[in-house]
Amino acid sequence: DVQLVESGGASVQAGGSLMLSCSISGMTIDNVCIGWFRQAPGKQREGVAVIASAGTTTYSDSVQGRFIISNDPYKNTLYLQMNSLEPEDTAMYYCAAAPGYRCNGGWFYSVKYNYWGQGTQVTGS
């Protein structure tokens, strides 16, 4: 079975940094679009960043220049380096994977992703 397990969430002061990790098992991350979504209370889930198997990265406007997505194919792990955190970044962060998808048009639509983790909470204060 495919499993995605996030870790690294915490409460961080505004301006601080945090790194999230997503350990993936049951599948390899080649030919897969993998990324991060987040959902704040009372709001819809939104795409944060994705990375394609070719290494291409895409970010939402709200995190562009502050967050960095990366992966380690040998560890089958996805990362999200979060810098200059703002209170507006407070949300549950989810790791998602879409086998066979190239992270192209509509990457921010959660329905494109087949597999999800359980989430890790990030609170910016």
Coordinates of N, CA and C in Angstrom, one line a residue, residues 4 32-37 45-52 58 69 78 94-99 101-117:
L4 N 1.9 8.0 2.7 CA 2.6 9.3 2.8 C 2.5 9.8 4.2
V32 N 6.1 10.7 -11.1 CA 5.1 11.1 -10.1 C 5.2 12.6 -9.9
C33 N 4.0 13.3 -9.8 CA 4.0 14.7 -9.4 C 3.7 14.6 -7.9
I34 N 4.6 15.2 -7.1 CA 4.4 15.2 -5.6 C 4.5 16.6 -5.1
G35 N 3.7 16.9 -4.1 CA 3.7 18.3 -3.6 C 3.0 18.5 -2.3
W36 N 2.9 19.7 -1.9 CA 2.3 20.1 -0.7 C 1.1 21.0 -0.9
F37 N 0.1 20.7 -0.1 CA -1.2 21.5 0.0 C -1.3 21.9 1.4
R45 N -8.8 23.7 0.8 CA -7.5 23.2 0.6 C -6.8 23.9 -0.6
E46 N -5.6 24.4 -0.5 CA -4.9 25.1 -1.6 C -3.6 24.5 -1.8
G47 N -3.2 24.5 -3.1 CA -1.9 24.0 -3.5 C -0.8 25.0 -3.0
V48 N 0.3 24.5 -2.5 CA 1.4 25.3 -2.1 C 2.6 25.2 -3.1
A49 N 3.0 24.0 -3.3 CA 4.1 23.8 -4.2 C 4.1 22.3 -4.7
V50 N 4.7 22.1 -5.9 CA 4.8 20.8 -6.4 C 6.1 20.6 -7.1
I51 N 6.6 19.4 -7.2 CA 7.8 19.1 -7.9 C 7.6 17.9 -8.8
A52 N 7.9 18.0 -10.1 CA 7.7 16.9 -11.1 C 8.9 16.0 -11.0
T58 N 7.0 24.2 -9.0 CA 6.0 25.3 -9.2 C 5.4 25.7 -7.8
I69 N 10.6 23.7 -2.3 CA 10.2 22.3 -2.4 C 11.4 21.5 -3.0
L78 N 10.0 13.8 0.4 CA 9.7 15.1 -0.1 C 9.9 16.1 1.1
Y94 N -0.4 19.1 4.0 CA -0.6 17.8 3.5 C 0.4 17.5 2.3
C95 N 0.9 16.3 2.3 CA 1.7 15.8 1.2 C 0.8 15.1 0.3
A96 N 1.0 15.2 -1.1 CA 0.1 14.5 -2.0 C 0.9 14.0 -3.2
A97 N 0.5 12.9 -3.8 CA 1.2 12.4 -4.9 C 0.2 12.0 -6.0
A98 N 0.6 12.2 -7.3 CA -0.2 11.9 -8.4 C 0.7 11.1 -9.4
P99 N 0.7 9.8 -9.4 CA 1.5 9.0 -10.3 C 1.1 9.2 -11.8
Y101 N 1.4 11.9 -13.5 CA 1.0 13.3 -13.8 C 2.3 14.1 -13.8
R102 N 2.3 15.1 -14.8 CA 3.6 15.8 -15.0 C 3.6 17.2 -14.2
C103 N 2.7 17.4 -13.3 CA 2.6 18.6 -12.6 C 2.4 19.8 -13.5
N104 N 1.7 19.6 -14.6 CA 1.5 20.7 -15.5 C 0.1 21.4 -15.2
G105 N -0.6 21.8 -16.2 CA -1.8 22.5 -16.0 C -2.7 22.0 -14.9
G106 N -3.1 23.0 -14.0 CA -4.1 22.6 -13.0 C -3.5 21.9 -11.8
W107 N -2.2 22.1 -11.6 CA -1.5 21.3 -10.5 C -2.1 21.6 -9.1
F108 N -2.7 22.7 -9.0 CA -3.3 23.2 -7.7 C -4.6 22.5 -7.4
Y109 N -5.2 21.8 -8.3 CA -6.5 21.1 -8.1 C -6.2 19.8 -7.3
S110 N -6.7 19.7 -6.1 CA -6.5 18.6 -5.2 C -7.0 17.3 -5.8
V111 N -8.0 17.4 -6.7 CA -8.6 16.1 -7.2 C -7.6 15.4 -8.2
K112 N -6.6 16.0 -8.6 CA -5.6 15.4 -9.5 C -4.7 14.4 -8.7
Y113 N -4.7 14.4 -7.4 CA -3.8 13.7 -6.6 C -4.5 12.5 -6.0
N114 N -3.9 11.3 -6.2 CA -4.5 10.0 -5.7 C -4.2 9.7 -4.3
Y115 N -3.0 10.2 -3.8 CA -2.6 9.7 -2.5 C -2.3 11.0 -1.6
W116 N -2.7 10.9 -0.4 CA -2.5 12.0 0.6 C -2.0 11.4 1.9
G117 N -1.2 12.3 2.6 CA -0.8 12.0 4.0 C -1.9 12.5 4.9

